[in-house]
Every structure is written in structure tokens, then in C-alpha cells.
mmCIF file with all atom_site columns, C-alpha atoms in Angstrom:
data_model
loop_
_atom_site.group_PDB
_atom_site.id
_atom_site.type_symbol
_atom_site.label_atom_id
_atom_site.label_alt_id
_atom_site.label_comp_id
_atom_site.label_asym_id
_atom_site.label_entity_id
_atom_site.label_seq_id
_atom_site.pdbx_PDB_ins_code
_atom_site.Cartn_x
_atom_site.Cartn_y
_atom_site.Cartn_z
_atom_site.occupancy
_atom_site.B_iso_or_equiv
_atom_site.pdbx_formal_charge
_atom_site.auth_seq_id
_atom_site.auth_comp_id
_atom_site.auth_asym_id
_atom_site.auth_atom_id
_atom_site.pdbx_PDB_model_num
ATOM 1   C CA . MET A 1 1   ? 114.712 0.205  -1.026  1.00 92.00 ? 1   MET A CA 1
ATOM 2   C CA . GLU A 1 2   ? 112.688 -2.101 -3.304  1.00 95.00 ? 2   GLU A CA 1
ATOM 3   C CA . ILE A 1 3   ? 112.893 -2.290 -7.057  1.00 97.00 ? 3   ILE A CA 1
ATOM 4   C CA . ARG A 1 4   ? 110.655 -4.288 -9.408  1.00 97.00 ? 4   ARG A CA 1
ATOM 5   C CA . ILE A 1 5   ? 110.041 -3.679 -13.226 1.00 98.00 ? 5   ILE A CA 1
ATOM 6   C CA . ARG A 1 6   ? 106.948 -4.204 -14.466 1.00 98.00 ? 6   ARG A CA 1
ATOM 7   C CA . LEU A 1 7   ? 106.263 -4.788 -18.203 1.00 97.00 ? 7   LEU A CA 1
ATOM 8   C CA . VAL A 1 8   ? 103.298 -3.833 -19.805 1.00 97.00 ? 8   VAL A CA 1
ATOM 9   C CA . GLY A 1 9   ? 103.744 -4.946 -23.287 1.00 96.00 ? 9   GLY A CA 1
ATOM 10  C CA . HIS A 1 10  ? 103.044 -3.191 -27.424 1.00 94.00 ? 10  HIS A CA 1
ATOM 11  C CA . SER A 1 11  ? 99.987  -2.342 -26.090 1.00 95.00 ? 11  SER A CA 1
ATOM 12  C CA . PRO A 1 12  ? 98.310  -1.570 -22.808 1.00 98.00 ? 12  PRO A CA 1
ATOM 13  C CA . THR A 1 13  ? 95.168  -1.133 -21.281 1.00 98.00 ? 13  THR A CA 1
ATOM 14  C CA . PRO A 1 14  ? 93.388  1.088  -18.804 1.00 98.00 ? 14  PRO A CA 1
ATOM 15  C CA . ASP A 1 15  ? 92.995  -2.091 -16.465 1.00 98.00 ? 15  ASP A CA 1
ATOM 16  C CA . LEU A 1 16  ? 96.495  -3.111 -17.363 1.00 98.00 ? 16  LEU A CA 1
ATOM 17  C CA . VAL A 1 17  ? 98.138  -0.732 -15.686 1.00 98.00 ? 17  VAL A CA 1
ATOM 18  C CA . GLU A 1 18  ? 95.609  -0.106 -13.058 1.00 98.00 ? 18  GLU A CA 1
ATOM 19  C CA . GLU A 1 19  ? 96.646  -3.573 -11.997 1.00 98.00 ? 19  GLU A CA 1
ATOM 20  C CA . ILE A 1 20  ? 99.836  -2.952 -11.621 1.00 98.00 ? 20  ILE A CA 1
ATOM 21  C CA . VAL A 1 21  ? 99.134  -0.275 -9.806  1.00 98.00 ? 21  VAL A CA 1
ATOM 22  C CA . ARG A 1 22  ? 97.014  -2.073 -7.267  1.00 98.00 ? 22  ARG A CA 1
ATOM 23  C CA . SER A 1 23  ? 99.301  -5.490 -7.298  1.00 98.00 ? 23  SER A CA 1
ATOM 24  C CA . SER A 1 24  ? 102.210 -3.149 -5.883  1.00 98.00 ? 24  SER A CA 1
ATOM 25  C CA . LEU A 1 25  ? 100.371 -1.565 -3.292  1.00 98.00 ? 25  LEU A CA 1
ATOM 26  C CA . HIS A 1 26  ? 99.975  -5.710 -2.569  1.00 97.00 ? 26  HIS A CA 1
ATOM 27  C CA . GLU A 1 27  ? 103.648 -6.434 -3.392  1.00 97.00 ? 27  GLU A CA 1
ATOM 28  C CA . TYR A 1 28  ? 104.371 -3.740 -0.901  1.00 97.00 ? 28  TYR A CA 1
ATOM 29  C CA . LEU A 1 29  ? 102.641 -4.678 2.108   1.00 96.00 ? 29  LEU A CA 1
ATOM 30  C CA . LEU A 1 30  ? 103.572 -7.936 1.966   1.00 96.00 ? 30  LEU A CA 1
ATOM 31  C CA . THR A 1 31  ? 107.378 -7.106 1.564   1.00 95.00 ? 31  THR A CA 1
ATOM 32  C CA . SER A 1 32  ? 109.752 -8.310 4.669   1.00 92.00 ? 32  SER A CA 1
ATOM 33  C CA . TRP A 1 33  ? 111.607 -5.132 5.345   1.00 91.00 ? 33  TRP A CA 1
ATOM 34  C CA . GLN A 1 34  ? 115.311 -4.819 6.223   1.00 88.00 ? 34  GLN A CA 1
ATOM 35  C CA . GLY A 1 35  ? 115.335 -2.839 9.077   1.00 84.00 ? 35  GLY A CA 1
ATOM 36  C CA . ARG A 1 36  ? 112.769 -0.932 12.003  1.00 87.00 ? 36  ARG A CA 1
ATOM 37  C CA . ASN A 1 37  ? 111.622 2.187  10.619  1.00 90.00 ? 37  ASN A CA 1
ATOM 38  C CA . PRO A 1 38  ? 108.802 2.601  7.970   1.00 87.00 ? 38  PRO A CA 1
ATOM 39  C CA . MET A 1 39  ? 109.903 5.688  7.066   1.00 90.00 ? 39  MET A CA 1
ATOM 40  C CA . LEU A 1 40  ? 112.619 4.188  5.181   1.00 91.00 ? 40  LEU A CA 1
ATOM 41  C CA . ARG A 1 41  ? 110.737 1.860  3.042   1.00 94.00 ? 41  ARG A CA 1
ATOM 42  C CA . ALA A 1 42  ? 110.464 2.745  -0.425  1.00 97.00 ? 42  ALA A CA 1
ATOM 43  C CA . MET A 1 43  ? 109.589 0.476  -3.591  1.00 98.00 ? 43  MET A CA 1
ATOM 44  C CA . VAL A 1 44  ? 110.085 1.641  -6.799  1.00 98.00 ? 44  VAL A CA 1
ATOM 45  C CA . VAL A 1 45  ? 107.654 0.529  -9.622  1.00 98.00 ? 45  VAL A CA 1
ATOM 46  C CA . VAL A 1 46  ? 110.161 0.610  -13.159 1.00 99.00 ? 46  VAL A CA 1
ATOM 47  C CA . LEU A 1 47  ? 107.759 0.152  -16.141 1.00 99.00 ? 47  LEU A CA 1
ATOM 48  C CA . PRO A 1 48  ? 110.535 0.600  -19.284 1.00 98.00 ? 48  PRO A CA 1
ATOM 49  C CA . ASP A 1 49  ? 107.998 -0.667 -21.936 1.00 98.00 ? 49  ASP A CA 1
ATOM 50  C CA . LEU A 1 50  ? 105.538 1.911  -21.413 1.00 98.00 ? 50  LEU A CA 1
ATOM 51  C CA . HIS A 1 51  ? 105.877 4.712  -23.986 1.00 97.00 ? 51  HIS A CA 1
ATOM 52  C CA . SER A 1 52  ? 105.396 8.438  -24.073 1.00 97.00 ? 52  SER A CA 1
ATOM 53  C CA . GLU A 1 53  ? 102.302 8.470  -25.814 1.00 97.00 ? 53  GLU A CA 1
ATOM 54  C CA . ASP A 1 54  ? 100.743 5.913  -22.931 1.00 98.00 ? 54  ASP A CA 1
ATOM 55  C CA . THR A 1 55  ? 101.901 7.675  -20.167 1.00 98.00 ? 55  THR A CA 1
ATOM 56  C CA . GLU A 1 56  ? 98.389  8.900  -18.804 1.00 98.00 ? 56  GLU A CA 1
ATOM 57  C CA . LEU A 1 57  ? 97.678  5.645  -18.319 1.00 98.00 ? 57  LEU A CA 1
ATOM 58  C CA . LEU A 1 58  ? 99.680  5.526  -15.546 1.00 98.00 ? 58  LEU A CA 1
ATOM 59  C CA . ASP A 1 59  ? 98.432  9.216  -14.371 1.00 97.00 ? 59  ASP A CA 1
ATOM 60  C CA . LYS A 1 60  ? 95.130  7.697  -14.231 1.00 97.00 ? 60  LYS A CA 1
ATOM 61  C CA . ALA A 1 61  ? 95.542  4.369  -12.882 1.00 98.00 ? 61  ALA A CA 1
ATOM 62  C CA . GLN A 1 62  ? 97.530  6.178  -9.773  1.00 97.00 ? 62  GLN A CA 1
ATOM 63  C CA . GLU A 1 63  ? 94.349  8.970  -9.363  1.00 96.00 ? 63  GLU A CA 1
ATOM 64  C CA . ARG A 1 64  ? 91.739  5.278  -9.483  1.00 97.00 ? 64  ARG A CA 1
ATOM 65  C CA . VAL A 1 65  ? 93.999  4.117  -6.753  1.00 97.00 ? 65  VAL A CA 1
ATOM 66  C CA . LYS A 1 66  ? 95.587  6.398  -4.690  1.00 97.00 ? 66  LYS A CA 1
ATOM 67  C CA . ASP A 1 67  ? 92.636  6.421  -2.181  1.00 97.00 ? 67  ASP A CA 1
ATOM 68  C CA . ASP A 1 68  ? 93.225  2.923  -1.431  1.00 98.00 ? 68  ASP A CA 1
ATOM 69  C CA . TYR A 1 69  ? 97.237  3.844  -0.266  1.00 98.00 ? 69  TYR A CA 1
ATOM 70  C CA . VAL A 1 70  ? 96.446  6.558  1.619   1.00 98.00 ? 70  VAL A CA 1
ATOM 71  C CA . ALA A 1 71  ? 94.009  4.288  3.527   1.00 97.00 ? 71  ALA A CA 1
ATOM 72  C CA . GLN A 1 72  ? 97.239  2.319  4.135   1.00 96.00 ? 72  GLN A CA 1
ATOM 73  C CA . GLY A 1 73  ? 99.274  5.311  5.157   1.00 96.00 ? 73  GLY A CA 1
ATOM 74  C CA . LEU A 1 74  ? 101.130 5.433  2.029   1.00 97.00 ? 74  LEU A CA 1
ATOM 75  C CA . MET A 1 75  ? 101.465 7.892  -0.684  1.00 97.00 ? 75  MET A CA 1
ATOM 76  C CA . VAL A 1 76  ? 101.525 6.948  -4.205  1.00 98.00 ? 76  VAL A CA 1
ATOM 77  C CA . GLY A 1 77  ? 103.222 8.404  -6.790  1.00 96.00 ? 77  GLY A CA 1
ATOM 78  C CA . GLN A 1 78  ? 103.539 8.472  -10.844 1.00 97.00 ? 78  GLN A CA 1
ATOM 79  C CA . PHE A 1 79  ? 106.906 10.422 -12.387 1.00 97.00 ? 79  PHE A CA 1
ATOM 80  C CA . HIS A 1 80  ? 107.409 9.825  -15.947 1.00 98.00 ? 80  HIS A CA 1
ATOM 81  C CA . GLU A 1 81  ? 108.702 12.160 -19.196 1.00 97.00 ? 81  GLU A CA 1
ATOM 82  C CA . ASN A 1 82  ? 104.915 13.962 -19.566 1.00 97.00 ? 82  ASN A CA 1
ATOM 83  C CA . CYS A 1 83  ? 104.041 14.435 -15.965 1.00 95.00 ? 83  CYS A CA 1
ATOM 84  C CA . ASP A 1 84  ? 103.391 17.613 -15.299 1.00 91.00 ? 84  ASP A CA 1
ATOM 85  C CA . VAL A 1 85  ? 102.698 17.625 -11.483 1.00 88.00 ? 85  VAL A CA 1
ATOM 86  C CA . ARG A 1 86  ? 104.161 21.057 -9.893  1.00 85.00 ? 86  ARG A CA 1
ATOM 87  C CA . ALA A 1 87  ? 106.723 21.171 -6.826  1.00 85.00 ? 87  ALA A CA 1
ATOM 88  C CA . ALA A 1 88  ? 104.638 22.997 -3.696  1.00 80.00 ? 88  ALA A CA 1
ATOM 89  C CA . ARG A 1 89  ? 107.087 25.718 -3.180  1.00 83.00 ? 89  ARG A CA 1
ATOM 90  C CA . ASN A 1 90  ? 108.297 25.939 -6.546  1.00 88.00 ? 90  ASN A CA 1
ATOM 91  C CA . PRO A 1 91  ? 105.001 25.827 -9.547  1.00 88.00 ? 91  PRO A CA 1
ATOM 92  C CA . ARG A 1 92  ? 107.558 26.104 -11.845 1.00 92.00 ? 92  ARG A CA 1
ATOM 93  C CA . PHE A 1 93  ? 108.973 22.744 -10.899 1.00 93.00 ? 93  PHE A CA 1
ATOM 94  C CA . ALA A 1 94  ? 107.814 20.251 -12.638 1.00 90.00 ? 94  ALA A CA 1
ATOM 95  C CA . VAL A 1 95  ? 109.069 17.239 -9.802  1.00 91.00 ? 95  VAL A CA 1
ATOM 96  C CA . SER A 1 96  ? 107.249 14.453 -11.439 1.00 94.00 ? 96  SER A CA 1
ATOM 97  C CA . LYS A 1 97  ? 109.305 14.372 -15.006 1.00 96.00 ? 97  LYS A CA 1
ATOM 98  C CA . ALA A 1 98  ? 111.667 11.255 -15.477 1.00 96.00 ? 98  ALA A CA 1
ATOM 99  C CA . PRO A 1 99  ? 113.066 9.446  -18.266 1.00 97.00 ? 99  PRO A CA 1
ATOM 100 C CA . VAL A 1 100 ? 111.598 6.305  -17.488 1.00 98.00 ? 100 VAL A CA 1
ATOM 101 C CA . PRO A 1 101 ? 108.023 5.988  -16.190 1.00 98.00 ? 101 PRO A CA 1
ATOM 102 C CA . VAL A 1 102 ? 108.121 5.036  -12.587 1.00 98.00 ? 102 VAL A CA 1
ATOM 103 C CA . LEU A 1 103 ? 105.608 4.481  -9.575  1.00 98.00 ? 103 LEU A CA 1
ATOM 104 C CA . ALA A 1 104 ? 106.702 5.398  -6.453  1.00 98.00 ? 104 ALA A CA 1
ATOM 105 C CA . ILE A 1 105 ? 105.338 3.892  -3.265  1.00 98.00 ? 105 ILE A CA 1
ATOM 106 C CA . ARG A 1 106 ? 106.567 4.985  0.259   1.00 97.00 ? 106 ARG A CA 1
ATOM 107 C CA . SER A 1 107 ? 105.014 5.722  3.659   1.00 96.00 ? 107 SER A CA 1
ATOM 108 C CA . ILE A 1 108 ? 102.819 9.296  4.648   1.00 97.00 ? 108 ILE A CA 1
ATOM 109 C CA . ALA A 1 109 ? 105.626 11.691 5.576   1.00 95.00 ? 109 ALA A CA 1
ATOM 110 C CA . LEU A 1 110 ? 105.154 14.838 7.151   1.00 94.00 ? 110 LEU A CA 1
ATOM 111 C CA . HIS A 1 111 ? 105.213 17.185 3.793   1.00 92.00 ? 111 HIS A CA 1
ATOM 112 C CA . ASP A 1 112 ? 102.339 15.319 2.625   1.00 95.00 ? 112 ASP A CA 1
ATOM 113 C CA . ILE A 1 113 ? 99.772  17.996 3.500   1.00 95.00 ? 113 ILE A CA 1
ATOM 114 C CA . PHE A 1 114 ? 100.620 19.361 0.126   1.00 92.00 ? 114 PHE A CA 1
ATOM 115 C CA . PHE A 1 115 ? 99.512  15.777 -1.561  1.00 91.00 ? 115 PHE A CA 1
ATOM 116 C CA . LEU A 1 116 ? 96.668  14.869 1.278   1.00 95.00 ? 116 LEU A CA 1
ATOM 117 C CA . SER A 1 117 ? 94.872  18.164 1.837   1.00 94.00 ? 117 SER A CA 1
ATOM 118 C CA . GLU A 1 118 ? 92.286  17.567 -1.300  1.00 93.00 ? 118 GLU A CA 1
ATOM 119 C CA . ARG A 1 119 ? 89.861  15.490 0.078   1.00 96.00 ? 119 ARG A CA 1
ATOM 120 C CA . ALA A 1 120 ? 88.893  14.503 3.162   1.00 96.00 ? 120 ALA A CA 1
ATOM 121 C CA . GLN A 1 121 ? 89.559  11.064 3.882   1.00 97.00 ? 121 GLN A CA 1
ATOM 122 C CA . TRP A 1 122 ? 93.153  11.899 2.375   1.00 97.00 ? 122 TRP A CA 1
ATOM 123 C CA . PHE A 1 123 ? 93.119  14.399 5.305   1.00 97.00 ? 123 PHE A CA 1
ATOM 124 C CA . GLU A 1 124 ? 91.794  12.771 8.032   1.00 97.00 ? 124 GLU A CA 1
ATOM 125 C CA . LYS A 1 125 ? 94.409  10.194 7.472   1.00 97.00 ? 125 LYS A CA 1
ATOM 126 C CA . TYR A 1 126 ? 97.027  12.458 7.590   1.00 97.00 ? 126 TYR A CA 1
ATOM 127 C CA . ARG A 1 127 ? 96.019  13.847 10.912  1.00 96.00 ? 127 ARG A CA 1
ATOM 128 C CA . GLU A 1 128 ? 95.875  10.970 12.365  1.00 96.00 ? 128 GLU A CA 1
ATOM 129 C CA . LYS A 1 129 ? 99.180  10.250 11.578  1.00 95.00 ? 129 LYS A CA 1
ATOM 130 C CA . PHE A 1 130 ? 100.490 13.689 12.167  1.00 95.00 ? 130 PHE A CA 1
ATOM 131 C CA . GLY A 1 131 ? 97.483  16.083 13.953  1.00 93.00 ? 131 GLY A CA 1
ATOM 132 C CA . LYS A 1 132 ? 99.820  15.684 17.678  1.00 92.00 ? 132 LYS A CA 1
ATOM 133 C CA . PHE A 1 133 ? 102.927 17.546 15.701  1.00 91.00 ? 133 PHE A CA 1
ATOM 134 C CA . PHE A 1 134 ? 100.416 20.631 14.913  1.00 90.00 ? 134 PHE A CA 1
ATOM 135 C CA . GLY A 1 135 ? 99.594  21.413 18.223  1.00 83.00 ? 135 GLY A CA 1
ATOM 136 C CA . PRO A 1 136 ? 100.212 24.212 20.824  1.00 78.00 ? 136 PRO A CA 1
ATOM 137 C CA . GLN A 1 137 ? 102.989 22.302 22.539  1.00 75.00 ? 137 GLN A CA 1
ATOM 138 C CA . THR A 1 138 ? 104.856 21.190 20.031  1.00 76.00 ? 138 THR A CA 1
ATOM 139 C CA . ALA A 1 139 ? 107.881 22.699 18.740  1.00 75.00 ? 139 ALA A CA 1
ATOM 140 C CA . PRO A 1 140 ? 107.839 25.260 15.737  1.00 77.00 ? 140 PRO A CA 1
ATOM 141 C CA . MET A 1 141 ? 107.464 23.828 12.261  1.00 82.00 ? 141 MET A CA 1
ATOM 142 C CA . ASP A 1 142 ? 107.796 24.974 8.976   1.00 86.00 ? 142 ASP A CA 1
ATOM 143 C CA . ALA A 1 143 ? 104.796 28.307 9.100   1.00 87.00 ? 143 ALA A CA 1
ATOM 144 C CA . ILE A 1 144 ? 103.518 26.752 4.759   1.00 89.00 ? 144 ILE A CA 1
ATOM 145 C CA . LEU A 1 145 ? 102.939 23.428 6.708   1.00 91.00 ? 145 LEU A CA 1
ATOM 146 C CA . VAL A 1 146 ? 100.791 24.648 9.101   1.00 92.00 ? 146 VAL A CA 1
ATOM 147 C CA . GLU A 1 147 ? 98.896  27.266 7.416   1.00 92.00 ? 147 GLU A CA 1
ATOM 148 C CA . ARG A 1 148 ? 98.103  24.004 5.263   1.00 94.00 ? 148 ARG A CA 1
ATOM 149 C CA . TYR A 1 149 ? 97.105  22.114 7.819   1.00 94.00 ? 149 TYR A CA 1
ATOM 150 C CA . ARG A 1 150 ? 95.177  24.603 9.727   1.00 94.00 ? 150 ARG A CA 1
ATOM 151 C CA . GLN A 1 151 ? 93.578  25.632 6.512   1.00 95.00 ? 151 GLN A CA 1
ATOM 152 C CA . SER A 1 152 ? 92.246  21.994 6.038   1.00 96.00 ? 152 SER A CA 1
ATOM 153 C CA . GLU A 1 153 ? 91.335  21.450 9.525   1.00 95.00 ? 153 GLU A CA 1
ATOM 154 C CA . ARG A 1 154 ? 89.260  24.907 8.113   1.00 95.00 ? 154 ARG A CA 1
ATOM 155 C CA . ASP A 1 155 ? 88.162  23.246 5.289   1.00 95.00 ? 155 ASP A CA 1
ATOM 156 C CA . TYR A 1 156 ? 86.652  19.784 6.960   1.00 95.00 ? 156 TYR A CA 1
ATOM 157 C CA . GLY A 1 157 ? 84.981  21.291 9.832   1.00 91.00 ? 157 GLY A CA 1
ATOM 158 C CA . TYR A 1 158 ? 88.288  20.747 12.844  1.00 87.00 ? 158 TYR A CA 1
ATOM 159 C CA . ARG A 1 159 ? 88.241  24.549 13.064  1.00 77.00 ? 159 ARG A CA 1
ATOM 160 C CA . ASP A 1 160 ? 86.426  27.436 12.657  1.00 60.00 ? 160 ASP A CA 1
#
């Protein structure tokens, strides 16, 4: 795991926070990783001086650049004290709450169907990587993952 610290200063702007999120993608892609398994690669970007009243800037930046991350086979998530992202299996659990604002970057994983079924191009990237795990000759899998995958296939015209 790689950890980076980025300062936003006293008056962060949407452009500055978005540039930090965008440049973190490039930094992730340029990192010389130890080990061969890309699923074990992660980068956490800490924004220790991003104040509570400015955390919405991180939310908006993450939304604006997610397409770029997914196109590279990566997930990007924001975590901070005001983040109201809920767990897929337990909507009462605010899974992205953190005492310090951070951005987490990692490879797309099998369970990310919950986050990548919202848009056709995201699902296509997910399907390219994990579609083979949902075929008739594959081992039994978590029913919730299978149902979300099948529903996404129907939504985006892969199945009737």
C-alpha cells in the first residue's frame, strides 16, 4: 500500500481538489509496485487539512473523475466525516465515514458490481474483467452479486 499526503490549504477550490484526485490517478499508474498481484495494490491519499465544511469538494471531484479511474480498471472512493455512502448489504451503515478525509484507489474487485452497475460504461468495464465468473460453468457465487450482475446485463441489453 502506498500512502500520500496532499494539502489543500486554507481556501480549497473545486478545481484544486479535482486536480488532486486526477493527479492521484496518474501517480497510481506510475507507481512501481512491489509484488505481482495487482489486486493487492492500493493507494490512500490523505487530505488532512480539508475541513469538514469543504468535504463536499472531495465528493464532487470523485464523481467527476470516476469515469477516468474505471476506464483504467480502478476504483476510487472518498472517505470523510460527512460521507453518506451506504454499504450495499446494510444501508444503515455509512461505510465511507472517516475521521480524516482520504481518497482510496485500488483495482476493480468482484464485489464492485454494487458500484459499477450505475452506468453502462462502468458495467462494461466490470463485465470485461469479471463476466467469466458469472457463466453457467463457474463455481456457485454469492446470490446478491449474481442478481445485480444479471440485472445489469438486462438493463444494458446483454440479456432478455
